[in-house]
PDB file of C-alpha atoms in Angstrom:
ATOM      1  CA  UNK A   1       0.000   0.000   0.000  1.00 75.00           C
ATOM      2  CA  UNK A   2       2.883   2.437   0.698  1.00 80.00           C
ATOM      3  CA  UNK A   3       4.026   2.270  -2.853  1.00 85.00           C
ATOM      4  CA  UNK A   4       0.739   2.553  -4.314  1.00 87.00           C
ATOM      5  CA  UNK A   5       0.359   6.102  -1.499  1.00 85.00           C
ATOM      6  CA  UNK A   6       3.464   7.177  -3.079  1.00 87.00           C
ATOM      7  CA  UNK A   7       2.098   7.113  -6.698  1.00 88.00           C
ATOM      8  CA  UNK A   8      -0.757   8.306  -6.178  1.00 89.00           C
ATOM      9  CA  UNK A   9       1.005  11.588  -4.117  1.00 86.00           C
ATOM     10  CA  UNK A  10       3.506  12.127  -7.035  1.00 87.00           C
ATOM     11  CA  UNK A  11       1.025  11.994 -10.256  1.00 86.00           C
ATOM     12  CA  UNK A  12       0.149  15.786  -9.491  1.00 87.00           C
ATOM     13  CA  UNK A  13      -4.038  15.419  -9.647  1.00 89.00           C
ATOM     14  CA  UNK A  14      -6.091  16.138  -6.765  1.00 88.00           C
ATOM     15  CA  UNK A  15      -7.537  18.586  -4.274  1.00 88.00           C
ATOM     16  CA  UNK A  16      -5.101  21.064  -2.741  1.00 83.00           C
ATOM     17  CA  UNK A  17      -5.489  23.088   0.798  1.00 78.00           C
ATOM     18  CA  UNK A  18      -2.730  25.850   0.680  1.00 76.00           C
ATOM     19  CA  UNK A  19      -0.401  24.299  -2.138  1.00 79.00           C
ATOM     20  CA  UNK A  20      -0.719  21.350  -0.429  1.00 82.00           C
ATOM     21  CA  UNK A  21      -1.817  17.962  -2.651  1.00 86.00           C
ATOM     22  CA  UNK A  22      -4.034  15.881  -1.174  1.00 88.00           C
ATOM     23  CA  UNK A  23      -5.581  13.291  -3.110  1.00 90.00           C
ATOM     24  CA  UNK A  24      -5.612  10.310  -0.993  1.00 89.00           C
ATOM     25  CA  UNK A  25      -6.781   9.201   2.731  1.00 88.00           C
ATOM     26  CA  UNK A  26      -5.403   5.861   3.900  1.00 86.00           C
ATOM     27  CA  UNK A  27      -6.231   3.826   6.434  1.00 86.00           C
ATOM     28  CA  UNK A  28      -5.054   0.265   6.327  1.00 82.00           C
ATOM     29  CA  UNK A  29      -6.730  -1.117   2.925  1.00 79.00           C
ATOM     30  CA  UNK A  30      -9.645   1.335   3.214  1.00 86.00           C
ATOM     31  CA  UNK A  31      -9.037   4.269   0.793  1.00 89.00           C
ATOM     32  CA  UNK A  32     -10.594   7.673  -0.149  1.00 92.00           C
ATOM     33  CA  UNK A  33     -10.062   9.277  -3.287  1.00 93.00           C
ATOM     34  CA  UNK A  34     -10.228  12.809  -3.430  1.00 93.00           C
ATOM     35  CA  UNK A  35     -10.495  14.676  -6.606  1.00 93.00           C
ATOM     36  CA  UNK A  36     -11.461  18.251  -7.989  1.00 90.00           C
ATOM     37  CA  UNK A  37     -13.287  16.317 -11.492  1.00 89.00           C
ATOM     38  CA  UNK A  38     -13.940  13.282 -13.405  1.00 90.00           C
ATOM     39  CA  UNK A  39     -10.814  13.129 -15.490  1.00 91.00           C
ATOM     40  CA  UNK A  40      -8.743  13.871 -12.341  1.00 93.00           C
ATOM     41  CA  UNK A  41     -10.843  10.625 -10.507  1.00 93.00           C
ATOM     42  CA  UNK A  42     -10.224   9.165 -13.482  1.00 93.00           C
ATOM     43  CA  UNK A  43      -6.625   9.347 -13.491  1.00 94.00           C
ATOM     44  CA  UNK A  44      -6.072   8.162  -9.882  1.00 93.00           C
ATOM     45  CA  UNK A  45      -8.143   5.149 -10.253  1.00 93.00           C
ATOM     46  CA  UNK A  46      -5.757   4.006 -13.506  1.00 92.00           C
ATOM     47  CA  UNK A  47      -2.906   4.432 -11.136  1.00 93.00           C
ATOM     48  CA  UNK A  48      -4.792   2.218  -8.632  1.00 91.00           C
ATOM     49  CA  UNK A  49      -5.499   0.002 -11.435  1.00 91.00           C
ATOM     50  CA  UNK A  50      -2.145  -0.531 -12.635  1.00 92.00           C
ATOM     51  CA  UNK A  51      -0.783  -1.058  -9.255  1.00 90.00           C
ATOM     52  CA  UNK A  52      -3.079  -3.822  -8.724  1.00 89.00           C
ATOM     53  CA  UNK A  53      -2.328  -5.771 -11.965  1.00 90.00           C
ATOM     54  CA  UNK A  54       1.182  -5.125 -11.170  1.00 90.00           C
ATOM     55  CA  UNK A  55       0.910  -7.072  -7.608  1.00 88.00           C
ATOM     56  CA  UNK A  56      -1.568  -9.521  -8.955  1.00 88.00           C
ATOM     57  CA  UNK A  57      -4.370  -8.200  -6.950  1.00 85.00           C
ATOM     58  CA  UNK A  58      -8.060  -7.190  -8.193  1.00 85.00           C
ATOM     59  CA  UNK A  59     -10.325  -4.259  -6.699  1.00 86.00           C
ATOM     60  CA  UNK A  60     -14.044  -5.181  -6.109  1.00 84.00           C
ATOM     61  CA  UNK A  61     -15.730  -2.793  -8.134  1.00 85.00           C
ATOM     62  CA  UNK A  62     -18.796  -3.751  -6.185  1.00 85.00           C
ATOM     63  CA  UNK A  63     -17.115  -2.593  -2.761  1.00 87.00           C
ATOM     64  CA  UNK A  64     -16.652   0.685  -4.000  1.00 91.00           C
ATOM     65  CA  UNK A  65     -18.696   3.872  -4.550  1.00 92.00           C
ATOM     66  CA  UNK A  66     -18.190   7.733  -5.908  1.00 93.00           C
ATOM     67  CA  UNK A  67     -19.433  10.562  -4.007  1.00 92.00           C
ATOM     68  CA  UNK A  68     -19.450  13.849  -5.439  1.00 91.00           C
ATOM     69  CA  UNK A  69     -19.600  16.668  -3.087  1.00 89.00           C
ATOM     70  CA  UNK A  70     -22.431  19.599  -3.229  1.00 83.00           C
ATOM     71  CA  UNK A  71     -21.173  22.701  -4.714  1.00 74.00           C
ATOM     72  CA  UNK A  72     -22.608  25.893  -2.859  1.00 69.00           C
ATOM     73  CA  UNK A  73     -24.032  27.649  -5.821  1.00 62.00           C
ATOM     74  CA  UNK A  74     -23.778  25.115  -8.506  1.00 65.00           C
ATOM     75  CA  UNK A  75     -26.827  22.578  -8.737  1.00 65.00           C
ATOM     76  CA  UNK A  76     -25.339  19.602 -10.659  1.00 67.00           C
ATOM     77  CA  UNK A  77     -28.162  16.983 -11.809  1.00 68.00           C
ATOM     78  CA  UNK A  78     -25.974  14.458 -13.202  1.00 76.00           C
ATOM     79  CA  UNK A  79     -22.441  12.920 -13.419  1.00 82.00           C
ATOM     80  CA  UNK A  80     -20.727  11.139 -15.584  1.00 87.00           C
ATOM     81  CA  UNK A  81     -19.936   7.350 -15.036  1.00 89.00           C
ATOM     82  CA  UNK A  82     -16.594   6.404 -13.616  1.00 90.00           C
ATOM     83  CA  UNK A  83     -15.084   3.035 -13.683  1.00 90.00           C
ATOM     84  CA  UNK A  84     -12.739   0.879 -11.711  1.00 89.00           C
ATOM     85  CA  UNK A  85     -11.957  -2.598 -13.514  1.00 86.00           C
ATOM     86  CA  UNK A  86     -14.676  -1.705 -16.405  1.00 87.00           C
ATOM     87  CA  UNK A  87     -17.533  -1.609 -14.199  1.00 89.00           C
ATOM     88  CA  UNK A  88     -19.335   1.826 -13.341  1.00 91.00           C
ATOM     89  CA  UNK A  89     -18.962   2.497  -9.813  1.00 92.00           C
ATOM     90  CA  UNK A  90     -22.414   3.504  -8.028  1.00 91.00           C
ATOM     91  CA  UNK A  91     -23.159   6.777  -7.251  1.00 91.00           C
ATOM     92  CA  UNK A  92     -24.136   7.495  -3.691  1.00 92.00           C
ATOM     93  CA  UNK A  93     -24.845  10.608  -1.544  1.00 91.00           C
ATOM     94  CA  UNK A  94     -23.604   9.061   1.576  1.00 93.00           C
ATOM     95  CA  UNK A  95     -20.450   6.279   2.656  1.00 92.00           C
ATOM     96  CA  UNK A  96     -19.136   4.815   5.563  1.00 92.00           C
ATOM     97  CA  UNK A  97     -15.835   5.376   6.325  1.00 91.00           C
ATOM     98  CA  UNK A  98     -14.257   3.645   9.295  1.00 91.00           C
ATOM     99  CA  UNK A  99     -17.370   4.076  11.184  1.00 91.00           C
ATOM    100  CA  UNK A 100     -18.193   7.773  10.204  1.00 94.00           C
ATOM    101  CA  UNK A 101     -20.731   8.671   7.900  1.00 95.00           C
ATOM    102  CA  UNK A 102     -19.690  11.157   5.237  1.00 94.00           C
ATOM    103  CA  UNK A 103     -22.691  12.871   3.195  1.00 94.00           C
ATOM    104  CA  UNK A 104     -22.666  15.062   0.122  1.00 91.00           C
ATOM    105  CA  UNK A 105     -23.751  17.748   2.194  1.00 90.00           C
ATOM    106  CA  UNK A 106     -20.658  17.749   4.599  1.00 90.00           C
ATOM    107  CA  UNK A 107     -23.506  17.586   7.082  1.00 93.00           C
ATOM    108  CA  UNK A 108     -22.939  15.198  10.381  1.00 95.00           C
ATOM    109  CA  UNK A 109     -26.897  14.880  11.320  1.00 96.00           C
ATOM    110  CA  UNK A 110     -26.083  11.233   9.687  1.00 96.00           C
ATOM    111  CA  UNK A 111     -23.580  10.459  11.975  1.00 97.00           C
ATOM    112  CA  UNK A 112     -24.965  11.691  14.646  1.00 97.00           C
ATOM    113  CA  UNK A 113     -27.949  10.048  14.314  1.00 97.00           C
ATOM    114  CA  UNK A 114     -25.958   6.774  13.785  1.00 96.00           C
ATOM    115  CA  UNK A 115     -24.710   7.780  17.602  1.00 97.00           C
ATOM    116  CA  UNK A 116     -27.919   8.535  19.217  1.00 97.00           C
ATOM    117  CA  UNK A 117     -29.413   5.109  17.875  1.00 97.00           C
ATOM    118  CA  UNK A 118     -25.761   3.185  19.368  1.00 96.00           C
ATOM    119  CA  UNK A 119     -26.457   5.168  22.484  1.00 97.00           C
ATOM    120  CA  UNK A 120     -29.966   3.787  22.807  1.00 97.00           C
ATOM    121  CA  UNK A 121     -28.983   0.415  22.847  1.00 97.00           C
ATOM    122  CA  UNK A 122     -26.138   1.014  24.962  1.00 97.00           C
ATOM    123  CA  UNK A 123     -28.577   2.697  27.831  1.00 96.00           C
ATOM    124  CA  UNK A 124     -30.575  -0.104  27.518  1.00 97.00           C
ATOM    125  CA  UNK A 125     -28.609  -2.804  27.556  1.00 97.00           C
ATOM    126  CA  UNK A 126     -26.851  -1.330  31.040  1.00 97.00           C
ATOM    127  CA  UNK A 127     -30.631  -0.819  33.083  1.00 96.00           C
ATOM    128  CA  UNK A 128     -31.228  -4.207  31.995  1.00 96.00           C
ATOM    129  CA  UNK A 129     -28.294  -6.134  33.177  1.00 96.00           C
ATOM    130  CA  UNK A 130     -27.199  -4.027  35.639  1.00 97.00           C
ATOM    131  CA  UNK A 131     -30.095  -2.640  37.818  1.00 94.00           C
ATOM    132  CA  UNK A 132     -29.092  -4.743  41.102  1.00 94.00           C
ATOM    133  CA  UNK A 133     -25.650  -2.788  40.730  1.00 96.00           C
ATOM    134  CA  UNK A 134     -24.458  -0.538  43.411  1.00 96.00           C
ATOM    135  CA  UNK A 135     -24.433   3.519  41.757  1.00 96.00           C
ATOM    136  CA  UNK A 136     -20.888   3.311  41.942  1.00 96.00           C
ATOM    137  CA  UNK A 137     -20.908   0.897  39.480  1.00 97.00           C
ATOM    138  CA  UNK A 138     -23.331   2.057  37.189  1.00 97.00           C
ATOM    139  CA  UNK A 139     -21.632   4.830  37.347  1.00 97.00           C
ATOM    140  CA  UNK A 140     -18.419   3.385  36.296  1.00 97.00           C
ATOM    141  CA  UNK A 141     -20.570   1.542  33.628  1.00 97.00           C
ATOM    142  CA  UNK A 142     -22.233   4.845  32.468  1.00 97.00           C
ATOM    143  CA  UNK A 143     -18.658   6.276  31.659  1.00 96.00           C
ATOM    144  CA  UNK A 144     -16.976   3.367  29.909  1.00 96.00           C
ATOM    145  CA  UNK A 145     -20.120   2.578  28.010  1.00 96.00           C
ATOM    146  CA  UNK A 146     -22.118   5.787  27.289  1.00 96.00           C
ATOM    147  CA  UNK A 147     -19.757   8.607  26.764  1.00 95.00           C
ATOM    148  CA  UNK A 148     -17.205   7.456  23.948  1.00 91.00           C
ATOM    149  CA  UNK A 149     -19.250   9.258  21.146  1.00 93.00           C
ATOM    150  CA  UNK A 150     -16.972   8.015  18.309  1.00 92.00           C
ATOM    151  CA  UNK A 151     -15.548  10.679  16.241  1.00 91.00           C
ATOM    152  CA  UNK A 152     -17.738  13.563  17.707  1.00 92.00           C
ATOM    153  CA  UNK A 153     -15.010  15.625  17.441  1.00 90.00           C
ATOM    154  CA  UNK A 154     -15.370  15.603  13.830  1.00 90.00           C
ATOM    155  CA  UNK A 155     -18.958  16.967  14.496  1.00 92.00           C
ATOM    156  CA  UNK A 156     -19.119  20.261  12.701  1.00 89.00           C
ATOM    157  CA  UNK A 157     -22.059  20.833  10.905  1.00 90.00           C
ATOM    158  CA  UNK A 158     -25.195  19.802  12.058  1.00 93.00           C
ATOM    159  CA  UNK A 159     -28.428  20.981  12.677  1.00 95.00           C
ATOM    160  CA  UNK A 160     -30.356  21.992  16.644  1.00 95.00           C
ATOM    161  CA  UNK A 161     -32.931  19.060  16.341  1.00 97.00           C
ATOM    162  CA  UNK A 162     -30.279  16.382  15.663  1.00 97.00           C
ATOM    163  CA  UNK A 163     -27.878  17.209  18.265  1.00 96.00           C
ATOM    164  CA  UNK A 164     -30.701  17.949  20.649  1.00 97.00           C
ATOM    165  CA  UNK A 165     -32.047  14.609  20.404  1.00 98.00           C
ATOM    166  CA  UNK A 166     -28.984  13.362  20.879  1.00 97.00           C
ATOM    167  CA  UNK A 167     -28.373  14.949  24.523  1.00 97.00           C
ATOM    168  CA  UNK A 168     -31.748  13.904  25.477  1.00 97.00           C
ATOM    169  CA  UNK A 169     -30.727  10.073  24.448  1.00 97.00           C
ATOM    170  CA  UNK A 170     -27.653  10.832  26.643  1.00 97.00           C
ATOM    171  CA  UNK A 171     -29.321  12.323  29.747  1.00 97.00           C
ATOM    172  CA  UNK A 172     -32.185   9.991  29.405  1.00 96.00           C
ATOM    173  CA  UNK A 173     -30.068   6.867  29.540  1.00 97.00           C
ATOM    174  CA  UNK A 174     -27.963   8.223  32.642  1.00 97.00           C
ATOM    175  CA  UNK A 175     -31.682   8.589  34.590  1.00 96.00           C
ATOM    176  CA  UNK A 176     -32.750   5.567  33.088  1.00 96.00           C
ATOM    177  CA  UNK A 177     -29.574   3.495  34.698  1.00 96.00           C
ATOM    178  CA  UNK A 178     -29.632   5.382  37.623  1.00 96.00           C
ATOM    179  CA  UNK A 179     -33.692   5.637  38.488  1.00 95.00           C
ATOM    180  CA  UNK A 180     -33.571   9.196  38.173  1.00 95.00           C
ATOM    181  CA  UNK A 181     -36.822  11.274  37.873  1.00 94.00           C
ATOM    182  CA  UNK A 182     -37.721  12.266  34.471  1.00 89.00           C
ATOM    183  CA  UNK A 183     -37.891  15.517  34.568  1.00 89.00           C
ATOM    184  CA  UNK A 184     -35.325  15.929  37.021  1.00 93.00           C
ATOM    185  CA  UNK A 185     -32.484  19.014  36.588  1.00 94.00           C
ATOM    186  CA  UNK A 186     -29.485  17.171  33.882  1.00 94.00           C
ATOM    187  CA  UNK A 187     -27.049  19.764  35.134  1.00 93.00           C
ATOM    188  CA  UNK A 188     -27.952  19.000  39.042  1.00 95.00           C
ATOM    189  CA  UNK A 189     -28.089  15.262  38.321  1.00 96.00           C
ATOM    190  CA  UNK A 190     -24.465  15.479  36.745  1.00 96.00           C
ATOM    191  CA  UNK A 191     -23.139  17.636  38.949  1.00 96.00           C
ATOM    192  CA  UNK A 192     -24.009  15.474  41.814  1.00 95.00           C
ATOM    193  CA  UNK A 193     -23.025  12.418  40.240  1.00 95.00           C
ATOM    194  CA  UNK A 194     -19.275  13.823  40.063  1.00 95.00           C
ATOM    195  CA  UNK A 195     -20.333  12.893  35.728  1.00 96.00           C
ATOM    196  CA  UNK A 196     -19.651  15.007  32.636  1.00 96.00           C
ATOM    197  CA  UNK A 197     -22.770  16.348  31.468  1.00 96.00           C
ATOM    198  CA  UNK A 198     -23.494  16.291  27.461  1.00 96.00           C
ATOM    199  CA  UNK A 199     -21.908  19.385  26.521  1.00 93.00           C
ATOM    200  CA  UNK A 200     -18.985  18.764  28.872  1.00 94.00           C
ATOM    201  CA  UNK A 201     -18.345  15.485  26.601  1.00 95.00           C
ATOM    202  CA  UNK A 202     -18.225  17.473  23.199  1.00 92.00           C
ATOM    203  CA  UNK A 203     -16.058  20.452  24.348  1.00 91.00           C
ATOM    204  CA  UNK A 204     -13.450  17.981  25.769  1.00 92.00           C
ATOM    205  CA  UNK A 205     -13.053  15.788  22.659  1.00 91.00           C
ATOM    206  CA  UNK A 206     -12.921  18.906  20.270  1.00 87.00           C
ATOM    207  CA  UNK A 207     -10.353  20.349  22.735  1.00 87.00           C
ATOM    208  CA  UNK A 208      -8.505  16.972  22.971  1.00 90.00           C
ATOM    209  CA  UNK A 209      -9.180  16.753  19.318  1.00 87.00           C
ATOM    210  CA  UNK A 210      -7.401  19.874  18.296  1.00 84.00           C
ATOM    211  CA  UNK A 211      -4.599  19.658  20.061  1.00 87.00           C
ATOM    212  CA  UNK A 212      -3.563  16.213  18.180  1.00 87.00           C
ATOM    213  CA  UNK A 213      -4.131  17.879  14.926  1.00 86.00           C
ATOM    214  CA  UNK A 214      -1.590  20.823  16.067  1.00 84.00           C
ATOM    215  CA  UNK A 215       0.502  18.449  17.781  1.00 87.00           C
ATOM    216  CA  UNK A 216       0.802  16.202  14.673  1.00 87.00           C
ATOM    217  CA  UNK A 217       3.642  15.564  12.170  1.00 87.00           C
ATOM    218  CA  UNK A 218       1.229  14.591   9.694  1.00 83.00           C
ATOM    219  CA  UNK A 219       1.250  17.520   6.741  1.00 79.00           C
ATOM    220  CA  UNK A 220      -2.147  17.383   5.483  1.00 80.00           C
ATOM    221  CA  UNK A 221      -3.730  17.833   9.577  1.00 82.00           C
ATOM    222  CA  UNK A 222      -0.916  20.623   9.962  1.00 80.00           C
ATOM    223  CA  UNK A 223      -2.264  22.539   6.927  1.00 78.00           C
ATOM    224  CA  UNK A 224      -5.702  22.144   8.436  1.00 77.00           C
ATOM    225  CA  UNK A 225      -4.403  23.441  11.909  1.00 76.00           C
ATOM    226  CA  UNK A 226      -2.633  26.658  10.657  1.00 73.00           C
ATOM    227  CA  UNK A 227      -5.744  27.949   8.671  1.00 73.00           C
ATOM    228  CA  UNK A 228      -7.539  30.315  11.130  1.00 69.00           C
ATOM    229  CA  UNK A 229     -10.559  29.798   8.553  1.00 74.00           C
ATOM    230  CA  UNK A 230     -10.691  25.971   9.473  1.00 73.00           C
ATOM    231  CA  UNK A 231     -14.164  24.987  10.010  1.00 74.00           C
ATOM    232  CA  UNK A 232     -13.192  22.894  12.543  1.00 72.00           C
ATOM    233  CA  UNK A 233     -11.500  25.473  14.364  1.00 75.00           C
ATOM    234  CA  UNK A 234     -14.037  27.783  14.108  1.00 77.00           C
ATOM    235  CA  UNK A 235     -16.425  24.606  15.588  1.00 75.00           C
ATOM    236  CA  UNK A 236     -14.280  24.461  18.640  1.00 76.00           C
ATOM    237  CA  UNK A 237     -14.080  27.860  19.519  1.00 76.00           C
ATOM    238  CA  UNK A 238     -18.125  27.942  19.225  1.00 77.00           C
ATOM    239  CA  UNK A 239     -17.703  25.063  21.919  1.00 75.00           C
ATOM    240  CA  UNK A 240     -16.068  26.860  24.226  1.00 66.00           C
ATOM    241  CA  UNK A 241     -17.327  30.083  24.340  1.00 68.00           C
ATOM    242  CA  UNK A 242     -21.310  29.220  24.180  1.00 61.00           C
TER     243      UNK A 242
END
């Protein structure tokens, strides 16, 4: 895979941030493409093509999918097909990748959605098994099993309903486990409980978040971290001062 990175960063197509190429994320054998327009797609999936005859290996057309991004201002009603291996890959407005939902929008309420549902079963799963536990425990529980909220930090844009109803999953589930009144205060409950309340959870992963992006040798996340115009930045600052 490191070979075909390196090809794929050297044939000059791609999306750039600052003069900075970026036309592939890698994870493993999960890959992104990332491309500015069909010939320039087009172009890196030869170069994936020819890497993979080269090694005797074959991509599974049917395993992989084209996204094209929404344009503010431009309304486009169609694309072109694009192959890998002479098949047309399908067209979606939405992929999973490693766990995240990515939408042509570059809206989260997906993925946050996909949380809130995980979070659900989670809470219920713990009053079920664990009701006889002491509240030490289920507090301990409550922590490890209701508060990882993969990849929040990468929450940006989203809208009030979605994220609301995602708090209310997470405070409902804590009285839930604990046999809280209903209606009872969140921010007294938490407080008492020694717990991070919902907010408390987002503003410490974007924090944690950001400072591995500045803190990172990696030269695509240190062009992100020296824009001041960084959405993400700009996220995390609305985080901490609300």
């Amino acid at each position: 895979m490191n070979g075909l990175i390196e090809e794929l960063s050297s044939a000059g197509v791609g999306c750039s941030i600052d003069g900075k190429l970026i036309n592939n994320l890698s994870y493993a054998d999960d890959m992104v493409l990332l491309a500015p327009s069909i010939s320039a797609i087009q172009k890196l999936l030869r170069i994936c093509e020819k890497y993979a005859e080269a090694h005797g290996l074959r991509y599974n057309s049917t395993k992989s999918e084209i996204l094209m991004f929404k344009s503010q201002g431009h309304k486009i009603t169609s694309m072109p097909p694009v192959y890998l291996g002479g098949i047309a890959l399908k067209q979606v407005s939405r992929f999973k990748y490693l766990g995240h939902w990515v939408t042509d929008s570059l809206s989260d309420d997906e993925d946050i959605e996909r949380e809130r549902r995980a979070l659900a079963v989670r809470g219920n799963m713990l009053a079920r098994r664990f009701a006889r536990c002491t509240e030490p425990v289920k507090l301990i529980l409550f922590k490890a099993f209701c508060q990882s909220f993969y990849t929040c930090s990468l929450w940006v844009t989203y809208t009030l309903k979605t994220i609301n109803a995602l708090r209310v999953q997470y405070n409902n589930a804590f009285r839930v486990l604990l046999g809280l009144p209903r209606y009872c205060s969140a921010s007294g409950m938490f407080a008492e409980a020694h717990t991070d309340g919902f907010q408390a959870i987002l503003r410490k992963r974007a924090a944690s978040m950001l400072n591995r992006v500045r803190g990172s040798a990696n030269d695509i996340l240190r062009v992100v971290a020296g824009r001041v115009d960084c959405p993400f930045l700009q996220h995390c600052v609305r985080l901490h001062t609300a």
